[in-house]
């Protein structure tokens, strides 16, 4: 949690101030950042793992081959948001945290993509960003060069992408995974513009542990 707080203060908040429309900055919170990571990890266990194709027992990771890691990280991020919404529906999280979850993830997507879109987490985030932008869940302003969440359209777009990815996994659809990655896991024009604006910021932190220093 300490490391996560450092990532939030030193990386995510400065990124948010550069890429997000100013009126949505109030929705960028540490709790939303932390809870999404928690749900991301839990969501790896949700969805198909062992499947049957043409009567033969197999595994999703075997069928999706080199696309598996990117698809799996994308699934965990999408379901991380989706399951946080579920927690709100069940009254575990307050209703007002909904916008925080959605906006904080958008800023966090740029933190992940800075590690490289060819990497599984970065590629997964590029799929989500480009897909939601196409569907109107995210809106980019050419004038301000800022992006925001459309709180109305994002819900259907999230559900649609979750359904698409889970179906590809359930069917062991290798070609479907390749096509999705080829179309959406790309350095699209708005990603390029916004990533360039982040070049002055560090990509990551380097934790220093007191006990390690004492034991040297």
mmCIF file of the C-alpha atoms, coordinates in Angstrom:
data_MODEL
# 
_entry.id   MODEL 
# 
loop_
_atom_site.group_PDB 
_atom_site.id 
_atom_site.type_symbol 
_atom_site.label_atom_id 
_atom_site.label_alt_id 
_atom_site.label_comp_id 
_atom_site.label_asym_id 
_atom_site.label_entity_id 
_atom_site.label_seq_id 
_atom_site.pdbx_PDB_ins_code 
_atom_site.Cartn_x 
_atom_site.Cartn_y 
_atom_site.Cartn_z 
_atom_site.occupancy 
_atom_site.B_iso_or_equiv 
_atom_site.pdbx_formal_charge 
_atom_site.auth_seq_id 
_atom_site.auth_comp_id 
_atom_site.auth_asym_id 
_atom_site.auth_atom_id 
_atom_site.pdbx_PDB_model_num 
ATOM 1   C CA . UNK A 1 1   ? 0.000   0.000   0.000   1.00 0.00 ? 1   UNK A CA 1 
ATOM 2   C CA . UNK A 1 2   ? 2.890   2.378   0.725   1.00 0.00 ? 2   UNK A CA 1 
ATOM 3   C CA . UNK A 1 3   ? 4.387   1.684   -2.697  1.00 0.00 ? 3   UNK A CA 1 
ATOM 4   C CA . UNK A 1 4   ? 0.976   2.208   -4.272  1.00 0.00 ? 4   UNK A CA 1 
ATOM 5   C CA . UNK A 1 5   ? 0.594   5.550   -2.509  1.00 0.00 ? 5   UNK A CA 1 
ATOM 6   C CA . UNK A 1 6   ? 3.982   6.630   -3.841  1.00 0.00 ? 6   UNK A CA 1 
ATOM 7   C CA . UNK A 1 7   ? 2.997   5.625   -7.393  1.00 0.00 ? 7   UNK A CA 1 
ATOM 8   C CA . UNK A 1 8   ? -0.242  7.567   -6.985  1.00 0.00 ? 8   UNK A CA 1 
ATOM 9   C CA . UNK A 1 9   ? 1.389   10.752  -5.656  1.00 0.00 ? 9   UNK A CA 1 
ATOM 10  C CA . UNK A 1 10  ? 4.487   10.807  -7.855  1.00 0.00 ? 10  UNK A CA 1 
ATOM 11  C CA . UNK A 1 11  ? 3.112   9.347   -11.098 1.00 0.00 ? 11  UNK A CA 1 
ATOM 12  C CA . UNK A 1 12  ? -0.645  9.044   -11.408 1.00 0.00 ? 12  UNK A CA 1 
ATOM 13  C CA . UNK A 1 13  ? -1.653  12.476  -10.106 1.00 0.00 ? 13  UNK A CA 1 
ATOM 14  C CA . UNK A 1 14  ? 0.871   14.379  -12.297 1.00 0.00 ? 14  UNK A CA 1 
ATOM 15  C CA . UNK A 1 15  ? -0.209  12.282  -15.320 1.00 0.00 ? 15  UNK A CA 1 
ATOM 16  C CA . UNK A 1 16  ? -3.875  13.025  -14.595 1.00 0.00 ? 16  UNK A CA 1 
ATOM 17  C CA . UNK A 1 17  ? -3.188  16.775  -14.470 1.00 0.00 ? 17  UNK A CA 1 
ATOM 18  C CA . UNK A 1 18  ? -1.663  16.632  -17.953 1.00 0.00 ? 18  UNK A CA 1 
ATOM 19  C CA . UNK A 1 19  ? -4.048  14.274  -19.791 1.00 0.00 ? 19  UNK A CA 1 
ATOM 20  C CA . UNK A 1 20  ? -7.468  14.798  -18.168 1.00 0.00 ? 20  UNK A CA 1 
ATOM 21  C CA . UNK A 1 21  ? -9.993  17.587  -18.626 1.00 0.00 ? 21  UNK A CA 1 
ATOM 22  C CA . UNK A 1 22  ? -9.661  19.803  -15.512 1.00 0.00 ? 22  UNK A CA 1 
ATOM 23  C CA . UNK A 1 23  ? -13.267 19.331  -14.347 1.00 0.00 ? 23  UNK A CA 1 
ATOM 24  C CA . UNK A 1 24  ? -12.674 15.576  -13.928 1.00 0.00 ? 24  UNK A CA 1 
ATOM 25  C CA . UNK A 1 25  ? -9.495  15.853  -11.830 1.00 0.00 ? 25  UNK A CA 1 
ATOM 26  C CA . UNK A 1 26  ? -11.588 15.847  -8.648  1.00 0.00 ? 26  UNK A CA 1 
ATOM 27  C CA . UNK A 1 27  ? -12.451 12.209  -9.394  1.00 0.00 ? 27  UNK A CA 1 
ATOM 28  C CA . UNK A 1 28  ? -8.830  11.022  -9.286  1.00 0.00 ? 28  UNK A CA 1 
ATOM 29  C CA . UNK A 1 29  ? -8.449  9.362   -5.870  1.00 0.00 ? 29  UNK A CA 1 
ATOM 30  C CA . UNK A 1 30  ? -6.078  6.968   -4.180  1.00 0.00 ? 30  UNK A CA 1 
ATOM 31  C CA . UNK A 1 31  ? -8.891  4.663   -3.056  1.00 0.00 ? 31  UNK A CA 1 
ATOM 32  C CA . UNK A 1 32  ? -10.067 4.241   -6.652  1.00 0.00 ? 32  UNK A CA 1 
ATOM 33  C CA . UNK A 1 33  ? -6.487  3.516   -7.782  1.00 0.00 ? 33  UNK A CA 1 
ATOM 34  C CA . UNK A 1 34  ? -5.876  0.986   -5.019  1.00 0.00 ? 34  UNK A CA 1 
ATOM 35  C CA . UNK A 1 35  ? -9.274  -0.720  -5.316  1.00 0.00 ? 35  UNK A CA 1 
ATOM 36  C CA . UNK A 1 36  ? -8.888  -1.133  -9.054  1.00 0.00 ? 36  UNK A CA 1 
ATOM 37  C CA . UNK A 1 37  ? -5.546  -2.878  -8.593  1.00 0.00 ? 37  UNK A CA 1 
ATOM 38  C CA . UNK A 1 38  ? -7.128  -5.133  -5.987  1.00 0.00 ? 38  UNK A CA 1 
ATOM 39  C CA . UNK A 1 39  ? -10.025 -6.009  -8.301  1.00 0.00 ? 39  UNK A CA 1 
ATOM 40  C CA . UNK A 1 40  ? -7.644  -6.419  -11.257 1.00 0.00 ? 40  UNK A CA 1 
ATOM 41  C CA . UNK A 1 41  ? -5.762  -9.156  -9.418  1.00 0.00 ? 41  UNK A CA 1 
ATOM 42  C CA . UNK A 1 42  ? -8.962  -10.844 -8.245  1.00 0.00 ? 42  UNK A CA 1 
ATOM 43  C CA . UNK A 1 43  ? -10.395 -10.686 -11.765 1.00 0.00 ? 43  UNK A CA 1 
ATOM 44  C CA . UNK A 1 44  ? -7.588  -12.874 -13.122 1.00 0.00 ? 44  UNK A CA 1 
ATOM 45  C CA . UNK A 1 45  ? -9.500  -15.702 -11.452 1.00 0.00 ? 45  UNK A CA 1 
ATOM 46  C CA . UNK A 1 46  ? -12.781 -14.776 -13.161 1.00 0.00 ? 46  UNK A CA 1 
ATOM 47  C CA . UNK A 1 47  ? -13.690 -16.145 -16.563 1.00 0.00 ? 47  UNK A CA 1 
ATOM 48  C CA . UNK A 1 48  ? -12.673 -19.267 -18.483 1.00 0.00 ? 48  UNK A CA 1 
ATOM 49  C CA . UNK A 1 49  ? -9.394  -21.078 -17.853 1.00 0.00 ? 49  UNK A CA 1 
ATOM 50  C CA . UNK A 1 50  ? -9.995  -24.675 -18.926 1.00 0.00 ? 50  UNK A CA 1 
ATOM 51  C CA . UNK A 1 51  ? -12.175 -25.031 -22.035 1.00 0.00 ? 51  UNK A CA 1 
ATOM 52  C CA . UNK A 1 52  ? -13.300 -27.696 -24.513 1.00 0.00 ? 52  UNK A CA 1 
ATOM 53  C CA . UNK A 1 53  ? -12.860 -27.231 -28.269 1.00 0.00 ? 53  UNK A CA 1 
ATOM 54  C CA . UNK A 1 54  ? -14.229 -29.831 -30.704 1.00 0.00 ? 54  UNK A CA 1 
ATOM 55  C CA . UNK A 1 55  ? -14.615 -32.258 -27.831 1.00 0.00 ? 55  UNK A CA 1 
ATOM 56  C CA . UNK A 1 56  ? -11.011 -31.836 -26.709 1.00 0.00 ? 56  UNK A CA 1 
ATOM 57  C CA . UNK A 1 57  ? -10.113 -30.503 -23.251 1.00 0.00 ? 57  UNK A CA 1 
ATOM 58  C CA . UNK A 1 58  ? -7.608  -27.659 -23.430 1.00 0.00 ? 58  UNK A CA 1 
ATOM 59  C CA . UNK A 1 59  ? -6.642  -24.349 -21.803 1.00 0.00 ? 59  UNK A CA 1 
ATOM 60  C CA . UNK A 1 60  ? -7.280  -20.765 -22.870 1.00 0.00 ? 60  UNK A CA 1 
ATOM 61  C CA . UNK A 1 61  ? -3.570  -19.908 -22.614 1.00 0.00 ? 61  UNK A CA 1 
ATOM 62  C CA . UNK A 1 62  ? -2.639  -22.788 -24.936 1.00 0.00 ? 62  UNK A CA 1 
ATOM 63  C CA . UNK A 1 63  ? -5.200  -21.774 -27.551 1.00 0.00 ? 63  UNK A CA 1 
ATOM 64  C CA . UNK A 1 64  ? -4.445  -18.043 -27.502 1.00 0.00 ? 64  UNK A CA 1 
ATOM 65  C CA . UNK A 1 65  ? -0.659  -18.622 -27.693 1.00 0.00 ? 65  UNK A CA 1 
ATOM 66  C CA . UNK A 1 66  ? 1.365   -15.391 -27.760 1.00 0.00 ? 66  UNK A CA 1 
ATOM 67  C CA . UNK A 1 67  ? -1.780  -13.233 -27.505 1.00 0.00 ? 67  UNK A CA 1 
ATOM 68  C CA . UNK A 1 68  ? -2.753  -14.695 -24.127 1.00 0.00 ? 68  UNK A CA 1 
ATOM 69  C CA . UNK A 1 69  ? -0.865  -12.346 -21.790 1.00 0.00 ? 69  UNK A CA 1 
ATOM 70  C CA . UNK A 1 70  ? -2.176  -9.175  -23.437 1.00 0.00 ? 70  UNK A CA 1 
ATOM 71  C CA . UNK A 1 71  ? -5.732  -10.521 -23.572 1.00 0.00 ? 71  UNK A CA 1 
ATOM 72  C CA . UNK A 1 72  ? -5.583  -11.668 -19.950 1.00 0.00 ? 72  UNK A CA 1 
ATOM 73  C CA . UNK A 1 73  ? -4.260  -8.328  -18.654 1.00 0.00 ? 73  UNK A CA 1 
ATOM 74  C CA . UNK A 1 74  ? -6.899  -6.503  -20.679 1.00 0.00 ? 74  UNK A CA 1 
ATOM 75  C CA . UNK A 1 75  ? -9.587  -8.785  -19.218 1.00 0.00 ? 75  UNK A CA 1 
ATOM 76  C CA . UNK A 1 76  ? -8.389  -8.175  -15.664 1.00 0.00 ? 76  UNK A CA 1 
ATOM 77  C CA . UNK A 1 77  ? -8.446  -4.398  -16.145 1.00 0.00 ? 77  UNK A CA 1 
ATOM 78  C CA . UNK A 1 78  ? -11.905 -4.367  -17.742 1.00 0.00 ? 78  UNK A CA 1 
ATOM 79  C CA . UNK A 1 79  ? -13.343 -6.681  -15.084 1.00 0.00 ? 79  UNK A CA 1 
ATOM 80  C CA . UNK A 1 80  ? -11.519 -4.673  -12.418 1.00 0.00 ? 80  UNK A CA 1 
ATOM 81  C CA . UNK A 1 81  ? -13.735 -1.729  -13.339 1.00 0.00 ? 81  UNK A CA 1 
ATOM 82  C CA . UNK A 1 82  ? -16.800 -3.894  -13.895 1.00 0.00 ? 82  UNK A CA 1 
ATOM 83  C CA . UNK A 1 83  ? -16.453 -5.644  -10.532 1.00 0.00 ? 83  UNK A CA 1 
ATOM 84  C CA . UNK A 1 84  ? -15.966 -2.343  -8.732  1.00 0.00 ? 84  UNK A CA 1 
ATOM 85  C CA . UNK A 1 85  ? -19.340 -1.314  -10.210 1.00 0.00 ? 85  UNK A CA 1 
ATOM 86  C CA . UNK A 1 86  ? -20.729 -4.579  -8.851  1.00 0.00 ? 86  UNK A CA 1 
ATOM 87  C CA . UNK A 1 87  ? -19.418 -3.638  -5.398  1.00 0.00 ? 87  UNK A CA 1 
ATOM 88  C CA . UNK A 1 88  ? -21.270 -0.319  -5.663  1.00 0.00 ? 88  UNK A CA 1 
ATOM 89  C CA . UNK A 1 89  ? -24.496 -2.131  -6.673  1.00 0.00 ? 89  UNK A CA 1 
ATOM 90  C CA . UNK A 1 90  ? -24.131 -4.357  -3.606  1.00 0.00 ? 90  UNK A CA 1 
ATOM 91  C CA . UNK A 1 91  ? -23.613 -1.355  -1.333  1.00 0.00 ? 91  UNK A CA 1 
ATOM 92  C CA . UNK A 1 92  ? -20.029 -2.267  -0.409  1.00 0.00 ? 92  UNK A CA 1 
ATOM 93  C CA . UNK A 1 93  ? -18.647 0.929   -1.999  1.00 0.00 ? 93  UNK A CA 1 
ATOM 94  C CA . UNK A 1 94  ? -20.513 4.272   -1.901  1.00 0.00 ? 94  UNK A CA 1 
ATOM 95  C CA . UNK A 1 95  ? -22.362 5.337   -5.065  1.00 0.00 ? 95  UNK A CA 1 
ATOM 96  C CA . UNK A 1 96  ? -20.208 8.479   -5.395  1.00 0.00 ? 96  UNK A CA 1 
ATOM 97  C CA . UNK A 1 97  ? -17.106 6.318   -5.947  1.00 0.00 ? 97  UNK A CA 1 
ATOM 98  C CA . UNK A 1 98  ? -18.386 5.291   -9.414  1.00 0.00 ? 98  UNK A CA 1 
ATOM 99  C CA . UNK A 1 99  ? -17.017 8.328   -11.251 1.00 0.00 ? 99  UNK A CA 1 
ATOM 100 C CA . UNK A 1 100 ? -13.766 8.059   -9.274  1.00 0.00 ? 100 UNK A CA 1 
ATOM 101 C CA . UNK A 1 101 ? -13.239 4.470   -10.436 1.00 0.00 ? 101 UNK A CA 1 
ATOM 102 C CA . UNK A 1 102 ? -13.825 5.372   -14.092 1.00 0.00 ? 102 UNK A CA 1 
ATOM 103 C CA . UNK A 1 103 ? -11.726 8.558   -14.218 1.00 0.00 ? 103 UNK A CA 1 
ATOM 104 C CA . UNK A 1 104 ? -8.849  7.235   -12.103 1.00 0.00 ? 104 UNK A CA 1 
ATOM 105 C CA . UNK A 1 105 ? -8.548  4.216   -14.404 1.00 0.00 ? 105 UNK A CA 1 
ATOM 106 C CA . UNK A 1 106 ? -8.319  6.474   -17.468 1.00 0.00 ? 106 UNK A CA 1 
ATOM 107 C CA . UNK A 1 107 ? -5.376  8.367   -15.947 1.00 0.00 ? 107 UNK A CA 1 
ATOM 108 C CA . UNK A 1 108 ? -3.855  5.065   -14.832 1.00 0.00 ? 108 UNK A CA 1 
ATOM 109 C CA . UNK A 1 109 ? -4.054  3.685   -18.373 1.00 0.00 ? 109 UNK A CA 1 
ATOM 110 C CA . UNK A 1 110 ? -1.463  6.260   -19.435 1.00 0.00 ? 110 UNK A CA 1 
ATOM 111 C CA . UNK A 1 111 ? 0.788   5.262   -16.538 1.00 0.00 ? 111 UNK A CA 1 
ATOM 112 C CA . UNK A 1 112 ? 0.683   1.646   -17.768 1.00 0.00 ? 112 UNK A CA 1 
ATOM 113 C CA . UNK A 1 113 ? 1.069   2.482   -21.459 1.00 0.00 ? 113 UNK A CA 1 
ATOM 114 C CA . UNK A 1 114 ? 4.299   4.366   -20.730 1.00 0.00 ? 114 UNK A CA 1 
ATOM 115 C CA . UNK A 1 115 ? 5.965   1.000   -19.996 1.00 0.00 ? 115 UNK A CA 1 
ATOM 116 C CA . UNK A 1 116 ? 5.336   0.104   -23.642 1.00 0.00 ? 116 UNK A CA 1 
ATOM 117 C CA . UNK A 1 117 ? 2.316   -0.998  -25.632 1.00 0.00 ? 117 UNK A CA 1 
ATOM 118 C CA . UNK A 1 118 ? 4.221   -4.138  -26.675 1.00 0.00 ? 118 UNK A CA 1 
ATOM 119 C CA . UNK A 1 119 ? 4.183   -5.213  -23.000 1.00 0.00 ? 119 UNK A CA 1 
ATOM 120 C CA . UNK A 1 120 ? 1.086   -7.123  -21.803 1.00 0.00 ? 120 UNK A CA 1 
ATOM 121 C CA . UNK A 1 121 ? -0.211  -4.515  -19.327 1.00 0.00 ? 121 UNK A CA 1 
ATOM 122 C CA . UNK A 1 122 ? 0.470   -1.600  -21.678 1.00 0.00 ? 122 UNK A CA 1 
ATOM 123 C CA . UNK A 1 123 ? -1.084  -3.441  -24.625 1.00 0.00 ? 123 UNK A CA 1 
ATOM 124 C CA . UNK A 1 124 ? -4.145  -4.321  -22.589 1.00 0.00 ? 124 UNK A CA 1 
ATOM 125 C CA . UNK A 1 125 ? -4.600  -0.694  -21.582 1.00 0.00 ? 125 UNK A CA 1 
ATOM 126 C CA . UNK A 1 126 ? -4.184  0.474   -25.180 1.00 0.00 ? 126 UNK A CA 1 
ATOM 127 C CA . UNK A 1 127 ? -6.987  -1.903  -26.230 1.00 0.00 ? 127 UNK A CA 1 
ATOM 128 C CA . UNK A 1 128 ? -9.274  -0.483  -23.545 1.00 0.00 ? 128 UNK A CA 1 
ATOM 129 C CA . UNK A 1 129 ? -8.414  3.149   -24.279 1.00 0.00 ? 129 UNK A CA 1 
ATOM 130 C CA . UNK A 1 130 ? -8.763  2.873   -28.067 1.00 0.00 ? 130 UNK A CA 1 
ATOM 131 C CA . UNK A 1 131 ? -11.927 0.760   -27.876 1.00 0.00 ? 131 UNK A CA 1 
ATOM 132 C CA . UNK A 1 132 ? -13.676 3.063   -25.406 1.00 0.00 ? 132 UNK A CA 1 
ATOM 133 C CA . UNK A 1 133 ? -12.590 6.125   -27.393 1.00 0.00 ? 133 UNK A CA 1 
ATOM 134 C CA . UNK A 1 134 ? -14.115 4.587   -30.534 1.00 0.00 ? 134 UNK A CA 1 
ATOM 135 C CA . UNK A 1 135 ? -17.376 3.810   -28.694 1.00 0.00 ? 135 UNK A CA 1 
ATOM 136 C CA . UNK A 1 136 ? -17.640 7.267   -27.099 1.00 0.00 ? 136 UNK A CA 1 
ATOM 137 C CA . UNK A 1 137 ? -16.881 6.122   -23.541 1.00 0.00 ? 137 UNK A CA 1 
ATOM 138 C CA . UNK A 1 138 ? -13.798 8.360   -23.685 1.00 0.00 ? 138 UNK A CA 1 
ATOM 139 C CA . UNK A 1 139 ? -13.855 11.731  -25.429 1.00 0.00 ? 139 UNK A CA 1 
ATOM 140 C CA . UNK A 1 140 ? -10.716 13.487  -26.710 1.00 0.00 ? 140 UNK A CA 1 
ATOM 141 C CA . UNK A 1 141 ? -10.757 17.262  -27.272 1.00 0.00 ? 141 UNK A CA 1 
ATOM 142 C CA . UNK A 1 142 ? -8.516  18.294  -30.177 1.00 0.00 ? 142 UNK A CA 1 
ATOM 143 C CA . UNK A 1 143 ? -8.388  21.885  -28.935 1.00 0.00 ? 143 UNK A CA 1 
ATOM 144 C CA . UNK A 1 144 ? -7.283  21.285  -25.358 1.00 0.00 ? 144 UNK A CA 1 
ATOM 145 C CA . UNK A 1 145 ? -5.509  17.968  -26.125 1.00 0.00 ? 145 UNK A CA 1 
ATOM 146 C CA . UNK A 1 146 ? -7.213  16.493  -23.070 1.00 0.00 ? 146 UNK A CA 1 
ATOM 147 C CA . UNK A 1 147 ? -9.406  13.443  -22.574 1.00 0.00 ? 147 UNK A CA 1 
ATOM 148 C CA . UNK A 1 148 ? -12.427 12.783  -20.370 1.00 0.00 ? 148 UNK A CA 1 
ATOM 149 C CA . UNK A 1 149 ? -14.861 10.028  -19.459 1.00 0.00 ? 149 UNK A CA 1 
ATOM 150 C CA . UNK A 1 150 ? -18.399 10.144  -20.862 1.00 0.00 ? 150 UNK A CA 1 
ATOM 151 C CA . UNK A 1 151 ? -20.245 8.868   -17.787 1.00 0.00 ? 151 UNK A CA 1 
ATOM 152 C CA . UNK A 1 152 ? -23.287 7.827   -19.838 1.00 0.00 ? 152 UNK A CA 1 
ATOM 153 C CA . UNK A 1 153 ? -21.716 5.981   -22.769 1.00 0.00 ? 153 UNK A CA 1 
ATOM 154 C CA . UNK A 1 154 ? -18.901 4.266   -20.885 1.00 0.00 ? 154 UNK A CA 1 
ATOM 155 C CA . UNK A 1 155 ? -21.071 1.633   -19.184 1.00 0.00 ? 155 UNK A CA 1 
ATOM 156 C CA . UNK A 1 156 ? -22.347 -0.014  -22.382 1.00 0.00 ? 156 UNK A CA 1 
ATOM 157 C CA . UNK A 1 157 ? -18.874 0.211   -23.941 1.00 0.00 ? 157 UNK A CA 1 
ATOM 158 C CA . UNK A 1 158 ? -17.297 -1.479  -20.906 1.00 0.00 ? 158 UNK A CA 1 
ATOM 159 C CA . UNK A 1 159 ? -19.870 -4.262  -20.959 1.00 0.00 ? 159 UNK A CA 1 
ATOM 160 C CA . UNK A 1 160 ? -19.391 -4.756  -24.711 1.00 0.00 ? 160 UNK A CA 1 
ATOM 161 C CA . UNK A 1 161 ? -15.609 -5.041  -24.430 1.00 0.00 ? 161 UNK A CA 1 
ATOM 162 C CA . UNK A 1 162 ? -15.810 -7.378  -21.419 1.00 0.00 ? 162 UNK A CA 1 
ATOM 163 C CA . UNK A 1 163 ? -18.202 -9.616  -23.366 1.00 0.00 ? 163 UNK A CA 1 
ATOM 164 C CA . UNK A 1 164 ? -15.931 -9.583  -26.425 1.00 0.00 ? 164 UNK A CA 1 
ATOM 165 C CA . UNK A 1 165 ? -12.772 -10.518 -24.524 1.00 0.00 ? 165 UNK A CA 1 
ATOM 166 C CA . UNK A 1 166 ? -14.419 -13.181 -22.353 1.00 0.00 ? 166 UNK A CA 1 
ATOM 167 C CA . UNK A 1 167 ? -16.025 -14.743 -25.446 1.00 0.00 ? 167 UNK A CA 1 
ATOM 168 C CA . UNK A 1 168 ? -12.682 -14.857 -27.282 1.00 0.00 ? 168 UNK A CA 1 
ATOM 169 C CA . UNK A 1 169 ? -11.186 -16.610 -24.265 1.00 0.00 ? 169 UNK A CA 1 
ATOM 170 C CA . UNK A 1 170 ? -14.122 -19.002 -23.811 1.00 0.00 ? 170 UNK A CA 1 
ATOM 171 C CA . UNK A 1 171 ? -13.962 -20.025 -27.472 1.00 0.00 ? 171 UNK A CA 1 
ATOM 172 C CA . UNK A 1 172 ? -10.158 -20.214 -27.535 1.00 0.00 ? 172 UNK A CA 1 
ATOM 173 C CA . UNK A 1 173 ? -10.421 -17.921 -30.546 1.00 0.00 ? 173 UNK A CA 1 
ATOM 174 C CA . UNK A 1 174 ? -6.795  -17.273 -31.487 1.00 0.00 ? 174 UNK A CA 1 
ATOM 175 C CA . UNK A 1 175 ? -7.633  -15.367 -34.668 1.00 0.00 ? 175 UNK A CA 1 
ATOM 176 C CA . UNK A 1 176 ? -10.151 -13.219 -32.788 1.00 0.00 ? 176 UNK A CA 1 
ATOM 177 C CA . UNK A 1 177 ? -7.484  -12.332 -30.221 1.00 0.00 ? 177 UNK A CA 1 
ATOM 178 C CA . UNK A 1 178 ? -4.959  -11.501 -32.968 1.00 0.00 ? 178 UNK A CA 1 
ATOM 179 C CA . UNK A 1 179 ? -7.483  -9.292  -34.761 1.00 0.00 ? 179 UNK A CA 1 
ATOM 180 C CA . UNK A 1 180 ? -8.445  -7.405  -31.582 1.00 0.00 ? 180 UNK A CA 1 
ATOM 181 C CA . UNK A 1 181 ? -4.797  -6.771  -30.669 1.00 0.00 ? 181 UNK A CA 1 
ATOM 182 C CA . UNK A 1 182 ? -3.906  -5.701  -34.222 1.00 0.00 ? 182 UNK A CA 1 
ATOM 183 C CA . UNK A 1 183 ? -6.748  -3.180  -34.295 1.00 0.00 ? 183 UNK A CA 1 
ATOM 184 C CA . UNK A 1 184 ? -6.659  -1.751  -30.773 1.00 0.00 ? 184 UNK A CA 1 
ATOM 185 C CA . UNK A 1 185 ? -3.280  -2.472  -29.091 1.00 0.00 ? 185 UNK A CA 1 
ATOM 186 C CA . UNK A 1 186 ? -1.709  0.316   -31.103 1.00 0.00 ? 186 UNK A CA 1 
ATOM 187 C CA . UNK A 1 187 ? -0.110  3.696   -30.500 1.00 0.00 ? 187 UNK A CA 1 
ATOM 188 C CA . UNK A 1 188 ? -3.101  5.605   -31.894 1.00 0.00 ? 188 UNK A CA 1 
ATOM 189 C CA . UNK A 1 189 ? -2.867  9.339   -32.707 1.00 0.00 ? 189 UNK A CA 1 
ATOM 190 C CA . UNK A 1 190 ? -4.308  10.563  -29.384 1.00 0.00 ? 190 UNK A CA 1 
ATOM 191 C CA . UNK A 1 191 ? -2.157  8.163   -27.355 1.00 0.00 ? 191 UNK A CA 1 
ATOM 192 C CA . UNK A 1 192 ? 0.876   9.492   -29.247 1.00 0.00 ? 192 UNK A CA 1 
ATOM 193 C CA . UNK A 1 193 ? -0.025  13.120  -28.513 1.00 0.00 ? 193 UNK A CA 1 
ATOM 194 C CA . UNK A 1 194 ? -0.705  12.524  -24.811 1.00 0.00 ? 194 UNK A CA 1 
ATOM 195 C CA . UNK A 1 195 ? 2.319   10.284  -24.216 1.00 0.00 ? 195 UNK A CA 1 
ATOM 196 C CA . UNK A 1 196 ? 4.586   12.947  -25.703 1.00 0.00 ? 196 UNK A CA 1 
ATOM 197 C CA . UNK A 1 197 ? 3.207   15.452  -23.175 1.00 0.00 ? 197 UNK A CA 1 
ATOM 198 C CA . UNK A 1 198 ? 4.242   13.068  -20.364 1.00 0.00 ? 198 UNK A CA 1 
ATOM 199 C CA . UNK A 1 199 ? 7.888   12.722  -21.387 1.00 0.00 ? 199 UNK A CA 1 
ATOM 200 C CA . UNK A 1 200 ? 9.157   14.994  -18.586 1.00 0.00 ? 200 UNK A CA 1 
ATOM 201 C CA . UNK A 1 201 ? 7.641   12.722  -15.922 1.00 0.00 ? 201 UNK A CA 1 
ATOM 202 C CA . UNK A 1 202 ? 9.386   9.608   -14.574 1.00 0.00 ? 202 UNK A CA 1 
ATOM 203 C CA . UNK A 1 203 ? 7.997   6.254   -15.791 1.00 0.00 ? 203 UNK A CA 1 
ATOM 204 C CA . UNK A 1 204 ? 8.237   4.557   -12.394 1.00 0.00 ? 204 UNK A CA 1 
ATOM 205 C CA . UNK A 1 205 ? 9.452   4.921   -8.814  1.00 0.00 ? 205 UNK A CA 1 
ATOM 206 C CA . UNK A 1 206 ? 12.298  3.107   -7.101  1.00 0.00 ? 206 UNK A CA 1 
ATOM 207 C CA . UNK A 1 207 ? 11.290  2.111   -3.558  1.00 0.00 ? 207 UNK A CA 1 
ATOM 208 C CA . UNK A 1 208 ? 13.921  2.441   -0.823  1.00 0.00 ? 208 UNK A CA 1 
ATOM 209 C CA . UNK A 1 209 ? 13.304  0.179   2.161   1.00 0.00 ? 209 UNK A CA 1 
ATOM 210 C CA . UNK A 1 210 ? 14.729  1.272   5.531   1.00 0.00 ? 210 UNK A CA 1 
ATOM 211 C CA . UNK A 1 211 ? 15.289  -2.300  6.702   1.00 0.00 ? 211 UNK A CA 1 
ATOM 212 C CA . UNK A 1 212 ? 17.370  -2.997  3.596   1.00 0.00 ? 212 UNK A CA 1 
ATOM 213 C CA . UNK A 1 213 ? 19.597  -0.025  4.367   1.00 0.00 ? 213 UNK A CA 1 
ATOM 214 C CA . UNK A 1 214 ? 20.033  -1.176  7.983   1.00 0.00 ? 214 UNK A CA 1 
ATOM 215 C CA . UNK A 1 215 ? 20.962  -4.703  6.960   1.00 0.00 ? 215 UNK A CA 1 
ATOM 216 C CA . UNK A 1 216 ? 23.682  -3.677  4.509   1.00 0.00 ? 216 UNK A CA 1 
# 
